[in-house]
Amino acid sequence: MLETVIKRDRDMGTPARVSEKTVTLTIDGQEITVPEGTSLMRAAADAGINIPKLCATDSLEPFGSCRLCLVQIEGRRGYPASCTTPAENGMVVFTETPKLHDLRRGVMELYISDHPLDCLTCPANGDCELQDMAGVVGLRNVRYGYDGANHLKAEKDESNPYFTFDASKCIVCNRCVRACEETQGTFALTISGKGFDSHVSAGQDQPFLDSECVSCGACVQACPTSTLQEKTVIMMGQAEHSVVTTCAYCGVGCGFKAEMKGQEVVRMVPWKDGQANRGHSCVKGRFAWGYTTHKERVLKPMIRKHITDSWKEVSWDDAINYAASEFRRIQSQYGRDAVGGITSSRCTNEETWLVQKLVRAAFGTNNVDTCARVCHSPTGYGLKQTLGESAGTQTFDSVMHTDVVIVMGANPSSGHPVFASRLKRRLREGARLIVIDPRRIELVSSPHIKADFHLQVRPGTNTALLSSLAHVIATEGLIAEDFVAERCEEKAFREWRDFVSLPENSPEAMEEITGVPAQAVRGAARLFATGGNGSIYYGLGVTEHSQGSTTVMAIANLAMATGNIGREGVGVNPLRGQNNVQGSCDMGSFPHELPGYRHISDNTVRAQFEKDWGVTLQPEPGLRIPNMFEAALGGSFKGLYCQGEDIVQSDPNTQHVAASLAAMECIVVQDLFLNETAKYAHVFLPGSSFLEKDGTFTNAERRISRVRKVMEPKNGKSDWEVTVALSNALGYPMNYKHPREIMEEIARLTPTFASVTYDKLDKLGSLQWPCNDDAPDGTPIMHIDQFVRGKGRFMITKYVPTDERSTRRFPLLLTTGRILSQYNVGAQTRRTPNVMWHGEDVLEIHPQDAEDRGVAEGDWVGIQSRAGETVLRATLTDRVQPGVVYTTFHFPESGANVVTTDSSDWATNCPEYKVTAVQVTRVSQPSEWQRQWSRFADIQQKLLRERSRETEAALTGK
């Protein structure tokens, strides 16, 4: 375990510089050679010489305001700041002289003269750079009294739920402001006033909660005093040890140091060496971890015969044995294929591996699927067909080398905020941006960023728009002919070029379909094809369509046609939604594929697993999630093991899903809370949070990172142990003693993971697959010399209109997405103070559409589709175009997926969440579904409470 006693990461003062040229200088008698552009402070730190500092930190560009880091340079007048002075050949530098000592002590004395001297009771005691530097410079007394003007009575800002701002302790070093600008890119903080009146302010001197601050924590991390301090540290004191682990929210996969006191988390600090996040974080990973100890967590196994019965708390053995006996009964009565399992993208690779193994080996069926079915399954299909591998091509760092970025069907600022911060930094440096989205997302126009083109496409017409972009590139001679000739299949390319060159694919012909002006399409196409390194980042706004797979292939076509594959700064990059969507797919969670994306019908591959697992596997693909629902309603599918997924809330056409579950005879749910799916369960197995387990996650850049247990499971078992116990009870033995043994099996049977070991992950920090004999330390960039499939394959991507089109009855198009403070179905974030930012799902509607319907801001509106009806509060905004409405799906009572239909991608059955034809009307009461949901939820909570009372009575003997 990578565990340490709390020790501040060494801060080198200024960022490292990369240069082929070097300079050699002498510092305090040592000859030092460093890359050209390196600051004197960094050069000294490289030599083990620590120059005092306050405003400097190696995560930010040097600022030179604190005047503590002064040095003396032979032959030069004055005492320059070492943080802002670059090293030069032949320099002779002194960092310690009597004069420097006096200067530094005088500067520190001025700081302390306007600073509270309450170090013993200060929450930063033991973790305060101001305190440290006072000791380093030898400050022993302060000659200036407190009778004059000072800031000691400045008021605290306690508005943010996670941290406090104590202005009386601020030294106006600017680090928080610079972190907000450089690291986060929000520009929410500023220095207001001049001279003595200078002070840090959020927005226009607003409370933090009311400002544009996104609570990423960068300012808190940068603060050298206790001005900005986590409230958990104020309550609990300084931590005693830390464990490096990986965030369990989005697909960025940020590394964190869980700082601990015994079994309690004091705070989560972004890991400076995290290769996905580089020391940055967002509000969810940084602060929203309190759900792991929330009072609503269910920690004891429970069983019941019918969903109308009260829950009965039982031992782990009794629960496991009951579940196993029910699965055996169902298979005996209805047949082997009457049961199946759903793996989770919130769980580790190792846990997911075991669930799909349990279904195939213990159940004896291939009825296994995963939530990637409903988000990124088109990515797997589309990229496999064109490039040969079902994953993105780059690292997140690659974006710093791009010149033109297309962001399509994704809102990184909300869904992948740490990546968004890095992207915005590159845009501020001069990269160009094309946004393709029906909605005006934050990237279109925000501080110091403006997209060159916002192609505000009509929902459902992505493929048509990409064909028109390709038309311009093909007909204006902008294809990278040399790349295509060398790297791609000639016949397929010729057919594709002829197809996209057809007049019906021109921007002018497509304008009526897509709603995007032809001139804008032509400008964007020319920019992408001629602007240098071009990269494409896309999200669920691409995949969750009836033509999701087609659109992914069209993106790959565009990248190949412009030669933007196989080097830094380019590539096709899917932004995965949940923390381990990539891993759940890698581990063989689809009914037609074994781990490593190899088809179940392949006799050779299947034989390898059969030999290793000691069973005979079925050669035919099993049921996908939608097929399971249909089979349940048809009476042939009766039992489900669902680990870590809330399919009732997350899957489309909620009423259809609920009816399917109600038709089953045994549903086993393994989760943290009694979620919407668990309300239909017969067995509840308490899940473990990411803080309570060992294993690995694989993020959107194929990066495999360690998840390390920081506390013992509060339910008594990690998720992998539960699956092992269930398999053993079913008669198929699993005898793992630690997740590292599961990874050894994964590596043994999965070619892309062949060289992955826990020891190597501990040593290198992370690995990107493929990781095998050809690439023992992983593969940061895919398809460098050739595509995985050999030659790249262009695919014909003909636009086929979706059935979900606006009609007289349903004239508006509903599209859905996420918001920064909430995550997926909200099971985790709703149980944290994040609800202060977003406490309900609302419907965004254009003012013109609202006026046509007599809807005002804050009115309740009914949203009706052919699948169902729900009621939300309306908010009027021009972020959406006329004819389009938008909502999120974080709160179960909102019923967003009551409205979404069973329309899905032609190749993968990925639901078409992004296009639902609806009508919106002003209403005064909840929908019938919401009334039924409320009644059902109340009953299920009552049954859960009765379980609690019965258990208490049994324990007390009353």
mmCIF file of C-alpha atoms in Angstrom, residues 423-678:
data_model
loop_
_atom_site.group_PDB
_atom_site.id
_atom_site.type_symbol
_atom_site.label_atom_id
_atom_site.label_comp_id
_atom_site.label_asym_id
_atom_site.label_seq_id
_atom_site.Cartn_x
_atom_site.Cartn_y
_atom_site.Cartn_z
ATOM 1 C CA LEU A 423 -8.125 22.260 -22.299
ATOM 2 C CA LYS A 424 -8.919 25.856 -21.355
ATOM 3 C CA ARG A 425 -5.288 26.479 -20.503
ATOM 4 C CA ARG A 426 -4.302 25.306 -23.990
ATOM 5 C CA LEU A 427 -6.987 27.504 -25.544
ATOM 6 C CA ARG A 428 -5.664 30.519 -23.640
ATOM 7 C CA GLU A 429 -2.266 29.711 -25.106
ATOM 8 C CA GLY A 430 -3.686 30.063 -28.599
ATOM 9 C CA ALA A 431 -5.298 26.789 -29.685
ATOM 10 C CA ARG A 432 -8.477 27.170 -31.733
ATOM 11 C CA LEU A 433 -11.831 25.674 -30.760
ATOM 12 C CA ILE A 434 -14.838 24.241 -32.612
ATOM 13 C CA VAL A 435 -17.831 23.295 -30.465
ATOM 14 C CA ILE A 436 -20.522 21.022 -31.920
ATOM 15 C CA ASP A 437 -23.471 20.956 -29.530
ATOM 16 C CA PRO A 438 -27.191 21.805 -29.578
ATOM 17 C CA ARG A 439 -26.637 23.806 -26.413
ATOM 18 C CA ARG A 440 -24.336 26.762 -25.740
ATOM 19 C CA ILE A 441 -21.988 25.137 -23.260
ATOM 20 C CA GLU A 442 -19.504 27.039 -21.098
ATOM 21 C CA LEU A 443 -16.638 26.482 -23.541
ATOM 22 C CA VAL A 444 -18.406 28.442 -26.277
ATOM 23 C CA SER A 445 -17.710 31.661 -24.410
ATOM 24 C CA SER A 446 -16.112 32.030 -20.992
ATOM 25 C CA PRO A 447 -13.359 34.163 -19.449
ATOM 26 C CA HIS A 448 -10.465 34.443 -21.922
ATOM 27 C CA ILE A 449 -11.967 31.726 -24.159
ATOM 28 C CA LYS A 450 -14.214 31.983 -27.182
ATOM 29 C CA ALA A 451 -14.912 29.226 -29.675
ATOM 30 C CA ASP A 452 -14.067 30.057 -33.269
ATOM 31 C CA PHE A 453 -17.165 28.151 -34.319
ATOM 32 C CA HIS A 454 -20.204 26.942 -32.413
ATOM 33 C CA LEU A 455 -22.048 24.578 -34.736
ATOM 34 C CA GLN A 456 -25.384 24.483 -32.910
ATOM 35 C CA VAL A 457 -26.595 21.274 -34.477
ATOM 36 C CA ARG A 458 -30.207 20.133 -34.281
ATOM 37 C CA PRO A 459 -30.455 17.057 -31.978
ATOM 38 C CA GLY A 460 -30.314 13.826 -33.940
ATOM 39 C CA THR A 461 -28.388 15.167 -36.943
ATOM 40 C CA ASN A 462 -24.757 14.641 -35.869
ATOM 41 C CA THR A 463 -24.007 12.250 -38.724
ATOM 42 C CA ALA A 464 -25.364 14.705 -41.284
ATOM 43 C CA LEU A 465 -23.189 17.491 -39.906
ATOM 44 C CA LEU A 466 -20.028 15.369 -39.964
ATOM 45 C CA SER A 467 -20.764 14.338 -43.540
ATOM 46 C CA SER A 468 -20.967 17.999 -44.523
ATOM 47 C CA LEU A 469 -17.666 18.748 -42.769
ATOM 48 C CA ALA A 470 -16.096 15.818 -44.618
ATOM 49 C CA HIS A 471 -17.602 17.082 -47.879
ATOM 50 C CA VAL A 472 -15.691 20.346 -47.584
ATOM 51 C CA ILE A 473 -12.423 18.569 -46.781
ATOM 52 C CA ALA A 474 -12.832 16.119 -49.658
ATOM 53 C CA THR A 475 -13.972 18.589 -52.326
ATOM 54 C CA GLU A 476 -11.560 21.400 -51.470
ATOM 55 C CA GLY A 477 -8.403 19.284 -51.632
ATOM 56 C CA LEU A 478 -7.822 19.322 -47.865
ATOM 57 C CA ILE A 479 -7.344 15.566 -47.369
ATOM 58 C CA ALA A 480 -3.956 14.459 -45.979
ATOM 59 C CA GLU A 481 -3.251 12.364 -49.069
ATOM 60 C CA ASP A 482 0.142 11.022 -47.975
ATOM 61 C CA PHE A 483 -1.194 9.844 -44.611
ATOM 62 C CA VAL A 484 -4.218 8.188 -46.165
ATOM 63 C CA ALA A 485 -2.169 6.486 -48.893
ATOM 64 C CA GLU A 486 0.274 5.069 -46.351
ATOM 65 C CA ARG A 487 -2.028 4.243 -43.446
ATOM 66 C CA CYS A 488 -5.534 3.474 -44.768
ATOM 67 C CA GLU A 489 -7.346 0.926 -46.966
ATOM 68 C CA GLU A 490 -7.397 2.367 -50.456
ATOM 69 C CA LYS A 491 -10.702 0.931 -51.670
ATOM 70 C CA ALA A 492 -12.608 1.935 -48.546
ATOM 71 C CA PHE A 493 -11.124 5.437 -48.711
ATOM 72 C CA ARG A 494 -12.102 5.928 -52.367
ATOM 73 C CA GLU A 495 -15.650 4.813 -51.642
ATOM 74 C CA TRP A 496 -15.850 7.138 -48.643
ATOM 75 C CA ARG A 497 -14.465 10.110 -50.585
ATOM 76 C CA ASP A 498 -16.950 9.542 -53.394
ATOM 77 C CA PHE A 499 -19.753 9.298 -50.852
ATOM 78 C CA VAL A 500 -18.980 12.470 -48.887
ATOM 79 C CA SER A 501 -18.339 14.379 -52.131
ATOM 80 C CA LEU A 502 -21.905 13.851 -53.294
ATOM 81 C CA PRO A 503 -23.851 17.123 -53.601
ATOM 82 C CA GLU A 504 -26.445 15.912 -51.094
ATOM 83 C CA ASN A 505 -23.707 15.872 -48.418
ATOM 84 C CA SER A 506 -22.667 19.488 -48.970
ATOM 85 C CA PRO A 507 -23.132 21.984 -46.142
ATOM 86 C CA GLU A 508 -25.705 23.813 -48.234
ATOM 87 C CA ALA A 509 -27.767 20.656 -48.770
ATOM 88 C CA MET A 510 -27.449 19.613 -45.117
ATOM 89 C CA GLU A 511 -28.239 23.045 -43.665
ATOM 90 C CA GLU A 512 -31.980 22.426 -43.620
ATOM 91 C CA ILE A 513 -31.417 19.116 -41.772
ATOM 92 C CA THR A 514 -28.783 20.186 -39.240
ATOM 93 C CA GLY A 515 -29.847 23.799 -38.732
ATOM 94 C CA VAL A 516 -26.188 24.863 -38.994
ATOM 95 C CA PRO A 517 -25.371 27.617 -41.516
ATOM 96 C CA ALA A 518 -23.328 26.277 -44.450
ATOM 97 C CA GLN A 519 -20.808 29.085 -44.147
ATOM 98 C CA ALA A 520 -20.016 28.105 -40.552
ATOM 99 C CA VAL A 521 -19.607 24.442 -41.532
ATOM 100 C CA ARG A 522 -17.188 25.367 -44.323
ATOM 101 C CA GLY A 523 -15.181 27.596 -42.023
ATOM 102 C CA ALA A 524 -14.933 24.947 -39.311
ATOM 103 C CA ALA A 525 -13.916 22.249 -41.793
ATOM 104 C CA ARG A 526 -11.154 24.406 -43.259
ATOM 105 C CA LEU A 527 -9.884 25.335 -39.815
ATOM 106 C CA PHE A 528 -9.710 21.726 -38.649
ATOM 107 C CA ALA A 529 -8.055 20.489 -41.827
ATOM 108 C CA THR A 530 -5.438 23.244 -42.075
ATOM 109 C CA GLY A 531 -4.922 24.490 -38.522
ATOM 110 C CA GLY A 532 -2.136 22.104 -37.453
ATOM 111 C CA ASN A 533 -2.571 19.325 -34.929
ATOM 112 C CA GLY A 534 -6.278 18.558 -34.767
ATOM 113 C CA SER A 535 -7.907 16.642 -31.905
ATOM 114 C CA ILE A 536 -11.487 15.526 -31.366
ATOM 115 C CA TYR A 537 -13.051 15.067 -27.923
ATOM 116 C CA TYR A 538 -16.584 13.749 -27.784
ATOM 117 C CA GLY A 539 -19.095 12.573 -25.232
ATOM 118 C CA LEU A 540 -22.546 11.131 -24.770
ATOM 119 C CA GLY A 541 -24.003 13.737 -27.096
ATOM 120 C CA VAL A 542 -22.386 11.655 -29.843
ATOM 121 C CA THR A 543 -23.061 8.120 -28.674
ATOM 122 C CA GLU A 544 -26.562 8.316 -27.172
ATOM 123 C CA HIS A 545 -28.347 8.503 -30.523
ATOM 124 C CA SER A 546 -29.966 6.107 -32.958
ATOM 125 C CA GLN A 547 -26.907 6.731 -35.127
ATOM 126 C CA GLY A 548 -24.384 6.809 -32.287
ATOM 127 C CA SER A 549 -22.137 4.138 -33.807
ATOM 128 C CA THR A 550 -22.380 5.815 -37.210
ATOM 129 C CA THR A 551 -21.323 9.146 -35.745
ATOM 130 C CA VAL A 552 -18.322 7.605 -33.954
ATOM 131 C CA MET A 553 -17.214 6.108 -37.268
ATOM 132 C CA ALA A 554 -17.703 9.498 -38.940
ATOM 133 C CA ILE A 555 -15.427 11.078 -36.311
ATOM 134 C CA ALA A 556 -12.763 8.446 -36.978
ATOM 135 C CA ASN A 557 -13.138 9.083 -40.728
ATOM 136 C CA LEU A 558 -12.556 12.796 -40.150
ATOM 137 C CA ALA A 559 -9.433 12.164 -38.076
ATOM 138 C CA MET A 560 -7.974 9.761 -40.655
ATOM 139 C CA ALA A 561 -8.792 12.017 -43.609
ATOM 140 C CA THR A 562 -6.883 14.909 -42.012
ATOM 141 C CA GLY A 563 -3.986 12.757 -40.757
ATOM 142 C CA ASN A 564 -4.786 13.512 -37.134
ATOM 143 C CA ILE A 565 -3.982 10.119 -35.618
ATOM 144 C CA GLY A 566 -0.845 8.641 -34.088
ATOM 145 C CA ARG A 567 1.081 11.520 -32.492
ATOM 146 C CA GLU A 568 0.883 14.082 -29.696
ATOM 147 C CA GLY A 569 -1.825 16.713 -29.968
ATOM 148 C CA VAL A 570 -4.244 14.833 -32.220
ATOM 149 C CA GLY A 571 -6.533 11.813 -31.990
ATOM 150 C CA VAL A 572 -10.041 10.597 -31.299
ATOM 151 C CA ASN A 573 -10.821 10.926 -27.615
ATOM 152 C CA PRO A 574 -14.076 9.720 -26.053
ATOM 153 C CA LEU A 575 -14.760 11.379 -22.709
ATOM 154 C CA ARG A 576 -16.057 8.489 -20.616
ATOM 155 C CA GLY A 577 -18.827 9.279 -18.180
ATOM 156 C CA GLN A 578 -18.262 7.155 -15.072
ATOM 157 C CA ASN A 579 -14.969 6.379 -13.386
ATOM 158 C CA ASN A 580 -14.550 2.879 -14.831
ATOM 159 C CA VAL A 581 -16.658 2.742 -17.998
ATOM 160 C CA GLN A 582 -13.543 1.918 -19.993
ATOM 161 C CA GLY A 583 -12.545 -0.772 -17.521
ATOM 162 C CA SER A 584 -15.966 -2.391 -17.381
ATOM 163 C CA CYS A 585 -15.807 -2.819 -21.167
ATOM 164 C CA ASP A 586 -12.183 -4.036 -21.073
ATOM 165 C CA MET A 587 -13.141 -6.712 -18.551
ATOM 166 C CA GLY A 588 -15.608 -8.454 -20.858
ATOM 167 C CA SER A 589 -18.920 -7.173 -19.566
ATOM 168 C CA PHE A 590 -20.731 -7.365 -22.890
ATOM 169 C CA PRO A 591 -22.745 -10.500 -23.687
ATOM 170 C CA HIS A 592 -20.925 -11.096 -26.976
ATOM 171 C CA GLU A 593 -17.355 -10.419 -25.843
ATOM 172 C CA LEU A 594 -14.854 -11.990 -23.510
ATOM 173 C CA PRO A 595 -12.291 -9.703 -21.826
ATOM 174 C CA GLY A 596 -10.099 -7.816 -24.287
ATOM 175 C CA TYR A 597 -12.934 -7.356 -26.808
ATOM 176 C CA ARG A 598 -12.726 -10.893 -28.213
ATOM 177 C CA HIS A 599 -15.912 -12.469 -29.478
ATOM 178 C CA ILE A 600 -17.407 -15.281 -27.454
ATOM 179 C CA SER A 601 -17.794 -17.389 -30.609
ATOM 180 C CA ASP A 602 -14.011 -17.513 -31.180
ATOM 181 C CA ASN A 603 -13.169 -21.125 -30.362
ATOM 182 C CA THR A 604 -9.491 -20.450 -29.693
ATOM 183 C CA VAL A 605 -10.131 -17.599 -27.290
ATOM 184 C CA ARG A 606 -12.954 -19.410 -25.552
ATOM 185 C CA ALA A 607 -10.727 -22.465 -25.087
ATOM 186 C CA GLN A 608 -8.160 -20.333 -23.214
ATOM 187 C CA PHE A 609 -10.784 -19.236 -20.702
ATOM 188 C CA GLU A 610 -12.267 -22.705 -20.397
ATOM 189 C CA LYS A 611 -8.862 -24.157 -19.561
ATOM 190 C CA ASP A 612 -8.082 -21.463 -17.017
ATOM 191 C CA TRP A 613 -11.539 -21.415 -15.426
ATOM 192 C CA GLY A 614 -12.197 -25.150 -15.604
ATOM 193 C CA VAL A 615 -15.652 -24.830 -17.183
ATOM 194 C CA THR A 616 -17.324 -25.068 -20.566
ATOM 195 C CA LEU A 617 -18.495 -21.657 -21.782
ATOM 196 C CA GLN A 618 -21.486 -21.064 -24.005
ATOM 197 C CA PRO A 619 -20.454 -20.028 -27.543
ATOM 198 C CA GLU A 620 -23.531 -17.905 -28.256
ATOM 199 C CA PRO A 621 -23.886 -14.279 -27.091
ATOM 200 C CA GLY A 622 -26.242 -13.662 -24.217
ATOM 201 C CA LEU A 623 -28.884 -11.015 -23.610
ATOM 202 C CA ARG A 624 -28.197 -7.284 -23.667
ATOM 203 C CA ILE A 625 -29.859 -5.168 -20.976
ATOM 204 C CA PRO A 626 -32.850 -4.224 -23.182
ATOM 205 C CA ASN A 627 -33.257 -7.905 -24.148
ATOM 206 C CA MET A 628 -33.265 -8.851 -20.463
ATOM 207 C CA PHE A 629 -36.162 -6.451 -19.877
ATOM 208 C CA GLU A 630 -38.150 -7.806 -22.809
ATOM 209 C CA ALA A 631 -37.488 -11.402 -21.741
ATOM 210 C CA ALA A 632 -38.604 -10.566 -18.199
ATOM 211 C CA LEU A 633 -41.900 -9.185 -19.463
ATOM 212 C CA GLY A 634 -42.203 -12.256 -21.682
ATOM 213 C CA GLY A 635 -41.755 -14.567 -18.698
ATOM 214 C CA SER A 636 -38.433 -16.191 -19.638
ATOM 215 C CA PHE A 637 -35.981 -14.045 -17.602
ATOM 216 C CA LYS A 638 -36.504 -14.275 -13.857
ATOM 217 C CA GLY A 639 -33.314 -13.531 -11.918
ATOM 218 C CA LEU A 640 -30.793 -10.679 -11.931
ATOM 219 C CA TYR A 641 -27.568 -9.921 -10.044
ATOM 220 C CA CYS A 642 -27.031 -6.162 -10.288
ATOM 221 C CA GLN A 643 -23.835 -4.797 -8.790
ATOM 222 C CA GLY A 644 -23.459 -1.046 -8.403
ATOM 223 C CA GLU A 645 -25.958 0.142 -11.043
ATOM 224 C CA ASP A 646 -29.295 1.879 -10.590
ATOM 225 C CA ILE A 647 -30.969 0.826 -13.822
ATOM 226 C CA VAL A 648 -34.422 2.059 -12.805
ATOM 227 C CA GLN A 649 -33.189 5.639 -12.666
ATOM 228 C CA SER A 650 -30.428 5.548 -15.284
ATOM 229 C CA ASP A 651 -31.999 3.528 -18.101
ATOM 230 C CA PRO A 652 -34.564 4.955 -20.537
ATOM 231 C CA ASN A 653 -38.326 4.484 -20.354
ATOM 232 C CA THR A 654 -38.419 4.116 -16.578
ATOM 233 C CA GLN A 655 -41.893 2.616 -16.451
ATOM 234 C CA HIS A 656 -40.830 -0.143 -18.841
ATOM 235 C CA VAL A 657 -37.758 -0.921 -16.716
ATOM 236 C CA ALA A 658 -39.778 -0.965 -13.495
ATOM 237 C CA ALA A 659 -42.381 -3.284 -14.999
ATOM 238 C CA SER A 660 -39.609 -5.621 -16.150
ATOM 239 C CA LEU A 661 -38.078 -5.792 -12.681
ATOM 240 C CA ALA A 662 -41.454 -6.309 -11.082
ATOM 241 C CA ALA A 663 -41.902 -9.368 -13.312
ATOM 242 C CA MET A 664 -38.742 -11.049 -11.980
ATOM 243 C CA GLU A 665 -38.656 -13.483 -9.063
ATOM 244 C CA CYS A 666 -35.221 -12.769 -7.618
ATOM 245 C CA ILE A 667 -33.315 -9.528 -7.962
ATOM 246 C CA VAL A 668 -30.061 -9.249 -6.031
ATOM 247 C CA VAL A 669 -28.788 -5.674 -5.682
ATOM 248 C CA GLN A 670 -25.341 -4.892 -4.343
ATOM 249 C CA ASP A 671 -24.994 -1.196 -3.567
ATOM 250 C CA LEU A 672 -24.403 1.464 -0.927
ATOM 251 C CA PHE A 673 -27.964 2.747 -0.616
ATOM 252 C CA LEU A 674 -31.502 1.499 -1.133
ATOM 253 C CA ASN A 675 -31.615 3.064 -4.594
ATOM 254 C CA GLU A 676 -34.461 2.993 -7.098
ATOM 255 C CA THR A 677 -33.494 -0.472 -8.357
ATOM 256 C CA ALA A 678 -33.069 -1.860 -4.845
#
